[in-house]
Amino acid sequence: MRANQQQIEPAESSATKISRQSQLLSAQLQSIRERLYEPEAAKTLKTFTSREVATLLGIAESTLRQMSLDGESAIPDRQDNGRRIYTLSQVNQIREHLARKRPSEALEFFPRRRDGEKLQVITVANFKGGSAKTTTTVHLAHYLAIQGLRVLAIDLDPQASLSAMFGYQPEFDVDENETVYAAIRYDDRRRPVQEVIRKTYFAGIDLIPANLELMEYEHETPQAIAEGYGRGDGIFFRRLSAVISEVEADYDVVLIDAPPQLGYLTLGALCAATALLITIHPAMIDVASMNQFLAMMSDLMGVIEERGGTLSHDFIRYVITRHNPNDGPQVNVVTLLRSLFKEDVLAPAVVETTAIASAGLEKKSLYELSRGSVGRDTLSRALESADSVNREILLHIKDVWGR
């Protein structure tokens, strides 16, 4: 054997290689984050101009100005140029003030649910990637909060994209037993759901974040069923609904970003829901995938009902996302869906736009973008599209409330 013959290194196993690459990427992401944000920095919500606030409240800008001069309700800050700016918390204070001052219009100014009106739990679902499930959830959450509603967003997806949109990076900001898994797990480490709810920078929105530990629920549930967790609120498909009921009084709407597969977590989200939003990108391959999703969901719902589960939703709507109205095949798909599902397809669609892509890169929704970040016309068209979709969903919520 030659002395200078190189010793052959043992091949790196796939598990070791993937683990090493994960650690490299995680360290790089943290480095990028520290360069972009100061160590203690947190996301903040933009302020609103007098004109924007007046439009939101449906009052004249002169009325808002006079309220400020008279010292009524919230007093805005002033920019160097003298313009008044309001935080969303201040906008909500003005809503409350106007609701008291004009009781006949109270529900228009301050649309929070009243006694006797049912908490709306909306699950956003699909297991096809690219259907804009998380984007739909975060835009709806932001829109509802801007309208004055109290929203609890539950990230049920172990990939935690929704959490990241609210400024929480799962591997750094969400520790063990700090997801909804902590409230629905089967052992003695279970925690009250109130302990895992976090306030966010966005006034009116609280969040239960996610990370990979949610997968533990998928692994543990079969064993739990075998051990007798099969009755009452203890059964897997009622556990999420039970913990939501513990904080029912604190919110008007709960939004659940479901995982992209039909596991135990998704089934729990379907059973907890009072309404379903199914996102769909109007391409034939996506529609075919959604068809499989619907068939599997139907079968599993049947099994749940046989086990005593009740699946009754106030509304089920399909949300057309990333729609290009100038794309002939997409238009044909949308026409097909509307002919089959009628009014169950939301009338407006979310158009495909660079504004949403640009916002996503900054982990923001369209409602957080400043006017200078993308072209004014581009942002206006994108906001008009998102507003139309979210406004129709809010109308469905109000209809359930008997408004």
CSV table of C-alpha atoms in Angstrom, one decimal:
chain,number,residue,atom,x,y,z
A,1,MET,CA,0.0,0.0,0.0
A,2,ARG,CA,1.5,3.4,-1.0
A,3,ALA,CA,2.4,5.7,1.8
A,4,ASN,CA,1.0,8.8,0.1
A,5,GLN,CA,-2.3,7.1,-0.8
A,6,GLN,CA,-5.1,9.4,0.5
A,7,GLN,CA,-7.4,8.0,3.1
A,8,ILE,CA,-11.0,7.9,1.8
A,9,GLU,CA,-13.3,9.8,4.1
A,10,PRO,CA,-16.6,8.1,4.9
A,11,ALA,CA,-19.5,9.5,2.9
A,12,GLU,CA,-21.7,12.0,4.7
A,13,SER,CA,-25.1,10.6,5.5
A,14,SER,CA,-28.1,12.4,4.1
A,15,ALA,CA,-29.4,13.1,7.6
A,16,THR,CA,-26.1,14.7,8.6
A,17,LYS,CA,-25.9,16.7,5.4
A,18,ILE,CA,-29.4,18.1,5.7
A,19,SER,CA,-28.9,18.9,9.4
A,20,ARG,CA,-25.6,20.7,8.6
A,21,GLN,CA,-27.3,22.7,5.8
A,22,SER,CA,-30.2,23.5,8.0
A,23,GLN,CA,-27.9,24.9,10.6
A,24,LEU,CA,-25.9,26.9,8.0
A,25,LEU,CA,-29.1,28.4,6.6
A,26,SER,CA,-30.5,29.2,10.1
A,27,ALA,CA,-27.3,31.0,11.1
A,28,GLN,CA,-27.4,33.0,7.8
A,29,LEU,CA,-31.0,34.0,8.3
A,30,GLN,CA,-30.3,35.2,11.8
A,31,SER,CA,-27.3,37.2,10.5
A,32,ILE,CA,-29.5,38.8,7.8
A,33,ARG,CA,-32.1,39.6,10.4
A,34,GLU,CA,-29.6,41.3,12.7
A,35,ARG,CA,-28.3,43.4,9.8
A,36,LEU,CA,-31.8,44.5,8.8
A,37,TYR,CA,-33.2,45.0,12.3
A,38,GLU,CA,-31.6,46.2,15.6
A,39,PRO,CA,-31.4,43.5,18.2
A,40,GLU,CA,-34.4,44.8,20.2
A,41,ALA,CA,-36.3,46.1,17.2
A,42,ALA,CA,-39.9,45.0,16.6
A,43,LYS,CA,-42.3,45.5,13.8
A,44,THR,CA,-44.4,48.6,14.0
A,45,LEU,CA,-47.5,49.6,12.2
A,46,LYS,CA,-47.6,52.7,10.0
A,47,THR,CA,-49.6,55.7,11.1
A,48,PHE,CA,-52.7,57.0,9.3
A,49,THR,CA,-53.2,60.5,7.9
A,50,SER,CA,-56.3,62.6,8.6
A,51,ARG,CA,-57.6,61.8,5.1
A,52,GLU,CA,-57.2,58.1,5.6
A,53,VAL,CA,-58.8,58.1,9.0
A,54,ALA,CA,-61.8,60.1,7.7
A,55,THR,CA,-62.2,57.7,4.9
A,56,LEU,CA,-62.1,54.7,7.3
A,57,LEU,CA,-64.7,56.2,9.6
A,58,GLY,CA,-66.9,57.6,6.9
A,59,ILE,CA,-66.8,61.1,8.2
A,60,ALA,CA,-65.7,64.4,6.7
A,61,GLU,CA,-62.0,65.3,7.2
A,62,SER,CA,-63.2,68.7,8.5
A,63,THR,CA,-65.2,66.9,11.2
A,64,LEU,CA,-62.1,64.9,12.3
A,65,ARG,CA,-60.1,68.1,12.3
A,66,GLN,CA,-62.7,69.9,14.5
A,67,MET,CA,-62.7,66.9,16.9
A,68,SER,CA,-58.9,67.3,17.2
A,69,LEU,CA,-59.2,71.1,17.9
A,70,ASP,CA,-61.9,70.5,20.5
A,71,GLY,CA,-59.9,67.9,22.3
A,72,GLU,CA,-62.5,65.2,21.6
A,73,SER,CA,-61.3,61.6,21.8
A,74,ALA,CA,-57.7,60.8,20.7
A,75,ILE,CA,-55.3,63.7,20.0
A,76,PRO,CA,-53.1,63.0,17.0
A,77,ASP,CA,-49.4,63.7,16.7
A,78,ARG,CA,-48.2,66.3,14.3
A,79,GLN,CA,-45.5,65.8,11.7
A,80,ASP,CA,-42.9,68.5,10.9
A,81,ASN,CA,-45.1,69.8,8.1
A,82,GLY,CA,-48.1,70.2,10.5
A,83,ARG,CA,-50.1,67.2,9.2
A,84,ARG,CA,-51.9,65.2,11.8
A,85,ILE,CA,-51.1,61.5,12.0
A,86,TYR,CA,-53.0,58.8,14.0
A,87,THR,CA,-52.1,55.4,15.2
A,88,LEU,CA,-54.6,52.5,14.8
A,89,SER,CA,-55.2,52.5,18.6
A,90,GLN,CA,-56.2,56.2,18.3
A,91,VAL,CA,-58.5,55.5,15.4
A,92,ASN,CA,-60.2,52.9,17.5
A,93,GLN,CA,-60.6,55.4,20.4
A,94,ILE,CA,-62.3,57.7,17.9
A,95,ARG,CA,-64.6,54.9,16.8
A,96,GLU,CA,-65.7,54.3,20.4
A,97,HIS,CA,-66.2,58.1,20.9
A,98,LEU,CA,-68.4,58.4,17.7
A,99,ALA,CA,-70.3,55.2,18.6
A,100,ARG,CA,-71.3,56.8,22.0
A,101,LYS,CA,-71.9,60.2,20.4
A,102,ARG,CA,-74.1,58.8,17.6
A,103,PRO,CA,-75.8,55.7,19.0
A,104,SER,CA,-78.0,55.2,15.9
A,105,GLU,CA,-74.8,54.7,13.9
A,106,ALA,CA,-72.8,52.8,16.6
A,107,LEU,CA,-72.6,49.6,14.6
A,108,GLU,CA,-71.2,51.4,11.6
A,109,PHE,CA,-68.5,53.2,13.6
A,110,PHE,CA,-67.6,50.3,15.9
A,111,PRO,CA,-68.7,47.0,14.4
A,112,ARG,CA,-67.5,44.7,17.2
A,113,ARG,CA,-69.9,41.8,18.0
A,114,ARG,CA,-72.5,42.4,20.6
A,115,ASP,CA,-74.1,40.1,23.2
A,116,GLY,CA,-75.8,37.2,21.5
A,117,GLU,CA,-73.7,37.4,18.4
A,118,LYS,CA,-71.6,34.3,17.7
A,119,LEU,CA,-67.8,34.3,17.7
A,120,GLN,CA,-66.7,33.8,14.1
A,121,VAL,CA,-63.9,31.2,13.7
A,122,ILE,CA,-62.7,31.2,10.1
A,123,THR,CA,-60.4,28.5,8.9
A,124,VAL,CA,-58.4,29.2,5.8
A,125,ALA,CA,-57.5,25.9,4.1
A,126,ASN,CA,-56.0,24.2,1.1
A,127,PHE,CA,-53.2,21.7,0.8
A,128,LYS,CA,-51.8,23.0,-2.6
A,129,GLY,CA,-48.8,25.2,-2.2
A,130,GLY,CA,-49.0,28.6,-3.9
A,131,SER,CA,-52.7,29.1,-3.2
A,132,ALA,CA,-51.9,32.2,-1.1
A,133,LYS,CA,-53.4,30.7,2.0
A,134,THR,CA,-51.2,32.6,4.5
A,135,THR,CA,-51.3,35.8,2.4
A,136,THR,CA,-55.1,35.6,2.4
A,137,THR,CA,-55.1,35.1,6.2
A,138,VAL,CA,-52.8,38.0,7.0
A,139,HIS,CA,-54.6,40.4,4.7
A,140,LEU,CA,-58.0,39.5,6.2
A,141,ALA,CA,-56.6,39.8,9.7
A,142,HIS,CA,-55.2,43.3,9.0
A,143,TYR,CA,-58.4,44.4,7.2
A,144,LEU,CA,-60.7,43.3,10.0
A,145,ALA,CA,-58.5,45.0,12.6
A,146,ILE,CA,-58.4,48.2,10.6
A,147,GLN,CA,-62.2,48.1,10.6
A,148,GLY,CA,-62.1,48.0,14.4
A,149,LEU,CA,-62.6,44.2,15.1
A,150,ARG,CA,-60.7,42.2,17.7
A,151,VAL,CA,-58.9,39.3,15.9
A,152,LEU,CA,-57.1,36.3,17.2
A,153,ALA,CA,-54.8,34.7,14.5
A,154,ILE,CA,-53.8,31.1,15.1
A,155,ASP,CA,-50.9,29.8,13.1
A,156,LEU,CA,-51.5,26.1,12.8
A,157,ASP,CA,-48.9,25.5,10.1
A,158,PRO,CA,-45.6,24.1,11.4
A,159,GLN,CA,-43.8,26.1,8.7
A,160,ALA,CA,-45.0,29.2,10.6
A,161,SER,CA,-45.3,31.6,7.7
A,162,LEU,CA,-48.1,33.5,9.4
A,163,SER,CA,-45.9,33.9,12.5
A,164,ALA,CA,-43.1,35.3,10.4
A,165,MET,CA,-45.5,37.9,8.9
A,166,PHE,CA,-46.1,39.2,12.4
A,167,GLY,CA,-42.4,39.4,13.1
A,168,TYR,CA,-41.8,36.1,14.8
A,169,GLN,CA,-39.1,33.9,13.4
A,170,PRO,CA,-40.1,30.4,14.7
A,171,GLU,CA,-36.6,29.1,15.4
A,172,PHE,CA,-35.5,32.2,17.3
A,173,ASP,CA,-38.7,33.8,18.8
A,174,VAL,CA,-41.0,30.8,19.6
A,175,ASP,CA,-39.7,28.5,22.3
A,176,GLU,CA,-40.8,25.0,23.2
A,177,ASN,CA,-44.4,24.8,24.4
A,178,GLU,CA,-45.3,28.3,23.2
A,179,THR,CA,-47.6,27.3,20.3
A,180,VAL,CA,-51.2,26.1,20.3
A,181,TYR,CA,-49.8,22.6,20.8
A,182,ALA,CA,-49.2,23.7,24.4
A,183,ALA,CA,-52.9,24.1,24.9
A,184,ILE,CA,-54.1,21.0,23.1
A,185,ARG,CA,-51.4,18.4,24.0
A,186,TYR,CA,-52.3,15.3,25.9
A,187,ASP,CA,-49.8,15.2,28.8
A,188,ASP,CA,-49.3,17.1,32.0
A,189,ARG,CA,-47.4,19.9,30.3
A,190,ARG,CA,-50.6,21.3,28.9
A,191,ARG,CA,-51.0,25.1,29.4
A,192,PRO,CA,-54.0,27.4,29.4
A,193,VAL,CA,-54.4,28.9,26.0
A,194,GLN,CA,-54.1,32.4,27.4
A,195,GLU,CA,-50.5,31.8,28.2
A,196,VAL,CA,-49.5,31.3,24.6
A,197,ILE,CA,-51.4,34.2,23.1
A,198,ARG,CA,-49.2,37.1,22.2
A,199,LYS,CA,-50.0,40.7,21.5
A,200,THR,CA,-48.8,42.0,18.2
A,201,TYR,CA,-47.6,45.3,16.9
A,202,PHE,CA,-50.9,45.5,14.9
A,203,ALA,CA,-53.6,47.0,17.3
A,204,GLY,CA,-56.5,44.7,17.6
A,205,ILE,CA,-54.7,41.5,16.5
A,206,ASP,CA,-53.4,38.8,18.9
A,207,LEU,CA,-51.4,35.8,17.7
A,208,ILE,CA,-50.7,32.2,18.7
A,209,PRO,CA,-47.5,31.5,16.8
A,210,ALA,CA,-46.3,28.3,15.3
A,211,ASN,CA,-43.1,26.3,15.0
A,212,LEU,CA,-42.1,22.7,14.2
A,213,GLU,CA,-43.4,21.4,17.6
A,214,LEU,CA,-46.9,21.4,16.2
A,215,MET,CA,-45.9,18.1,14.4
A,216,GLU,CA,-45.8,16.5,17.8
A,217,TYR,CA,-49.6,16.6,17.8
A,218,GLU,CA,-49.8,14.7,14.6
A,219,HIS,CA,-47.5,12.0,16.0
A,220,GLU,CA,-49.1,11.8,19.5
A,221,THR,CA,-52.8,11.8,18.5
A,222,PRO,CA,-53.1,8.2,17.3
A,223,GLN,CA,-51.6,6.9,20.6
A,224,ALA,CA,-53.9,9.3,22.5
A,225,ILE,CA,-56.9,7.8,20.7
A,226,ALA,CA,-55.7,4.3,21.6
A,227,GLU,CA,-55.4,5.4,25.2
A,228,GLY,CA,-58.9,6.6,25.5
A,229,TYR,CA,-58.9,10.3,24.6
A,230,GLY,CA,-62.0,9.6,22.6
A,231,ARG,CA,-64.9,11.3,24.3
A,232,GLY,CA,-66.2,14.8,24.9
A,233,ASP,CA,-63.9,17.8,24.5
A,234,GLY,CA,-60.9,15.4,24.9
A,235,ILE,CA,-61.2,13.9,21.5
A,236,PHE,CA,-58.7,15.3,19.0
A,237,PHE,CA,-61.2,17.1,16.7
A,238,ARG,CA,-62.8,19.0,19.6
A,239,ARG,CA,-59.6,20.1,21.5
A,240,LEU,CA,-58.9,23.2,19.4
A,241,SER,CA,-62.6,24.3,19.6
A,242,ALA,CA,-62.5,23.8,23.4
A,243,VAL,CA,-59.5,26.1,23.9
A,244,ILE,CA,-60.9,28.8,21.6
A,245,SER,CA,-64.0,28.8,23.7
A,246,GLU,CA,-61.9,29.8,26.7
A,247,VAL,CA,-61.1,33.2,25.2
A,248,GLU,CA,-64.3,33.6,23.3
A,249,ALA,CA,-65.2,36.8,25.1
A,250,ASP,CA,-62.0,38.6,24.1
A,251,TYR,CA,-62.5,38.4,20.3
A,252,ASP,CA,-64.9,39.0,17.4
A,253,VAL,CA,-63.1,36.8,14.9
A,254,VAL,CA,-60.6,34.0,15.1
A,255,LEU,CA,-58.6,33.3,12.0
A,256,ILE,CA,-56.9,29.9,11.6
A,257,ASP,CA,-54.1,29.4,9.0
A,258,ALA,CA,-54.4,25.6,8.6
A,259,PRO,CA,-51.5,23.3,7.6
A,260,PRO,CA,-51.2,22.3,4.0
A,261,GLN,CA,-52.3,18.7,4.6
A,262,LEU,CA,-55.3,16.9,6.0
A,263,GLY,CA,-53.9,15.8,9.3
A,264,TYR,CA,-55.3,15.9,12.9
A,265,LEU,CA,-54.5,19.7,13.2
A,266,THR,CA,-56.4,20.5,10.1
A,267,LEU,CA,-59.4,18.3,11.1
A,268,GLY,CA,-59.4,20.2,14.5
A,269,ALA,CA,-59.4,23.5,12.6
A,270,LEU,CA,-62.3,22.3,10.4
A,271,CYS,CA,-64.4,21.3,13.4
A,272,ALA,CA,-63.6,24.5,15.3
A,273,ALA,CA,-64.6,26.7,12.4
A,274,THR,CA,-67.9,28.5,12.0
A,275,ALA,CA,-66.8,29.3,8.4
A,276,LEU,CA,-64.3,28.0,5.8
A,277,LEU,CA,-62.3,29.9,3.2
A,278,ILE,CA,-60.7,27.7,0.6
A,279,THR,CA,-58.1,29.5,-1.4
A,280,ILE,CA,-57.6,28.5,-5.1
A,281,HIS,CA,-55.1,29.7,-7.7
A,282,PRO,CA,-57.1,29.5,-11.0
A,283,ALA,CA,-54.8,27.1,-12.9
A,284,MET,CA,-56.0,23.6,-14.0
A,285,ILE,CA,-53.4,21.7,-12.1
A,286,ASP,CA,-54.3,23.6,-8.9
A,287,VAL,CA,-58.0,23.0,-9.4
A,288,ALA,CA,-57.3,19.3,-9.9
A,289,SER,CA,-55.3,19.3,-6.6
A,290,MET,CA,-58.1,21.1,-4.9
A,291,ASN,CA,-60.6,18.5,-6.1
A,292,GLN,CA,-58.5,15.8,-4.3
A,293,PHE,CA,-58.4,18.0,-1.2
A,294,LEU,CA,-62.2,18.4,-1.2
A,295,ALA,CA,-62.8,14.6,-1.8
A,296,MET,CA,-60.5,13.7,1.1
A,297,MET,CA,-61.9,16.4,3.3
A,298,SER,CA,-65.5,15.1,2.6
A,299,ASP,CA,-64.5,11.5,3.5
A,300,LEU,CA,-62.8,12.6,6.8
A,301,MET,CA,-65.7,14.9,7.7
A,302,GLY,CA,-68.0,11.9,7.3
A,303,VAL,CA,-65.8,9.9,9.7
A,304,ILE,CA,-65.8,12.7,12.3
A,305,GLU,CA,-69.6,13.0,12.1
A,306,GLU,CA,-69.9,9.2,12.7
A,307,ARG,CA,-67.8,9.8,15.8
A,308,GLY,CA,-70.3,12.4,17.1
A,309,GLY,CA,-68.6,15.5,15.6
A,310,THR,CA,-70.8,18.3,14.4
A,311,LEU,CA,-69.7,20.0,11.2
A,312,SER,CA,-72.0,23.0,10.5
A,313,HIS,CA,-70.5,26.1,8.9
A,314,ASP,CA,-72.2,29.5,8.5
A,315,PHE,CA,-70.6,29.9,5.1
A,316,ILE,CA,-68.1,28.2,2.9
A,317,ARG,CA,-66.4,30.3,0.3
A,318,TYR,CA,-63.8,29.8,-2.4
A,319,VAL,CA,-61.3,32.7,-2.7
A,320,ILE,CA,-59.7,33.1,-6.1
A,321,THR,CA,-56.1,34.2,-5.5
A,322,ARG,CA,-53.2,35.4,-7.7
A,323,HIS,CA,-55.7,35.9,-10.6
A,324,ASN,CA,-54.5,37.4,-13.8
A,325,PRO,CA,-57.7,38.6,-15.6
A,326,ASN,CA,-55.7,38.9,-18.9
A,327,ASP,CA,-54.8,35.2,-18.9
A,328,GLY,CA,-57.3,33.3,-21.0
A,329,PRO,CA,-56.8,29.9,-19.4
A,330,GLN,CA,-57.2,31.4,-15.9
A,331,VAL,CA,-60.4,33.2,-17.0
A,332,ASN,CA,-61.7,29.9,-18.2
A,333,VAL,CA,-61.0,28.2,-14.9
A,334,VAL,CA,-62.7,31.0,-12.9
A,335,THR,CA,-65.7,30.8,-15.2
A,336,LEU,CA,-65.8,27.0,-14.6
A,337,LEU,CA,-65.6,27.4,-10.8
A,338,ARG,CA,-68.4,30.1,-10.8
A,339,SER,CA,-70.6,27.9,-13.0
A,340,LEU,CA,-70.2,24.9,-10.7
A,341,PHE,CA,-70.1,26.5,-7.2
A,342,LYS,CA,-72.3,29.6,-7.9
A,343,GLU,CA,-72.3,32.1,-5.0
A,344,ASP,CA,-69.9,30.0,-3.0
A,345,VAL,CA,-67.1,31.6,-5.0
A,346,LEU,CA,-66.5,35.1,-3.8
A,347,ALA,CA,-67.5,37.6,-6.4
A,348,PRO,CA,-64.2,39.6,-6.2
A,349,ALA,CA,-60.8,37.9,-6.8
A,350,VAL,CA,-57.4,38.8,-5.5
A,351,VAL,CA,-55.4,39.9,-8.6
A,352,GLU,CA,-51.8,38.9,-9.1
A,353,THR,CA,-49.7,41.9,-8.6
A,354,THR,CA,-46.1,42.9,-7.9
A,355,ALA,CA,-47.3,44.9,-4.9
A,356,ILE,CA,-48.2,41.7,-3.0
A,357,ALA,CA,-44.9,40.2,-3.9
A,358,SER,CA,-43.0,43.3,-2.8
A,359,ALA,CA,-44.9,43.4,0.4
A,360,GLY,CA,-44.1,39.7,1.1
A,361,LEU,CA,-40.4,40.3,0.7
A,362,GLU,CA,-40.7,42.8,3.6
A,363,LYS,CA,-43.0,40.5,5.5
A,364,LYS,CA,-45.8,43.0,5.3
A,365,SER,CA,-49.3,43.1,4.0
A,366,LEU,CA,-50.5,45.7,1.4
A,367,TYR,CA,-52.1,47.6,4.4
A,368,GLU,CA,-48.6,48.1,5.8
A,369,LEU,CA,-46.9,49.4,2.7
A,370,SER,CA,-46.0,53.0,2.4
A,371,ARG,CA,-47.0,54.8,-0.8
A,372,GLY,CA,-43.4,55.2,-1.9
A,373,SER,CA,-42.5,51.5,-1.7
A,374,VAL,CA,-44.2,50.5,-4.9
A,375,GLY,CA,-45.8,52.5,-7.7
A,376,ARG,CA,-48.9,54.5,-6.5
A,377,ASP,CA,-51.1,53.1,-9.2
A,378,THR,CA,-49.9,49.5,-8.6
A,379,LEU,CA,-50.5,49.8,-4.9
A,380,SER,CA,-53.9,51.4,-5.4
A,381,ARG,CA,-55.1,48.6,-7.7
A,382,ALA,CA,-53.7,45.9,-5.4
A,383,LEU,CA,-55.5,47.5,-2.4
A,384,GLU,CA,-58.7,47.8,-4.3
A,385,SER,CA,-58.6,44.1,-5.1
A,386,ALA,CA,-57.8,43.0,-1.5
A,387,ASP,CA,-60.3,45.4,0.0
A,388,SER,CA,-63.1,44.0,-2.3
A,389,VAL,CA,-62.4,40.4,-1.2
A,390,ASN,CA,-62.1,41.2,2.5
A,391,ARG,CA,-65.1,43.5,2.5
A,392,GLU,CA,-67.3,40.7,1.1
A,393,ILE,CA,-66.0,38.3,3.8
A,394,LEU,CA,-66.8,41.0,6.5
A,395,LEU,CA,-70.3,41.3,5.0
A,396,HIS,CA,-70.8,37.5,5.4
A,397,ILE,CA,-69.7,37.9,9.1
A,398,LYS,CA,-72.1,40.7,9.6
A,399,ASP,CA,-74.9,38.7,8.0
A,400,VAL,CA,-74.3,35.8,10.4
A,401,TRP,CA,-74.6,38.4,13.2
A,402,GLY,CA,-77.9,39.5,11.8
A,403,ARG,CA,-76.8,42.9,10.9
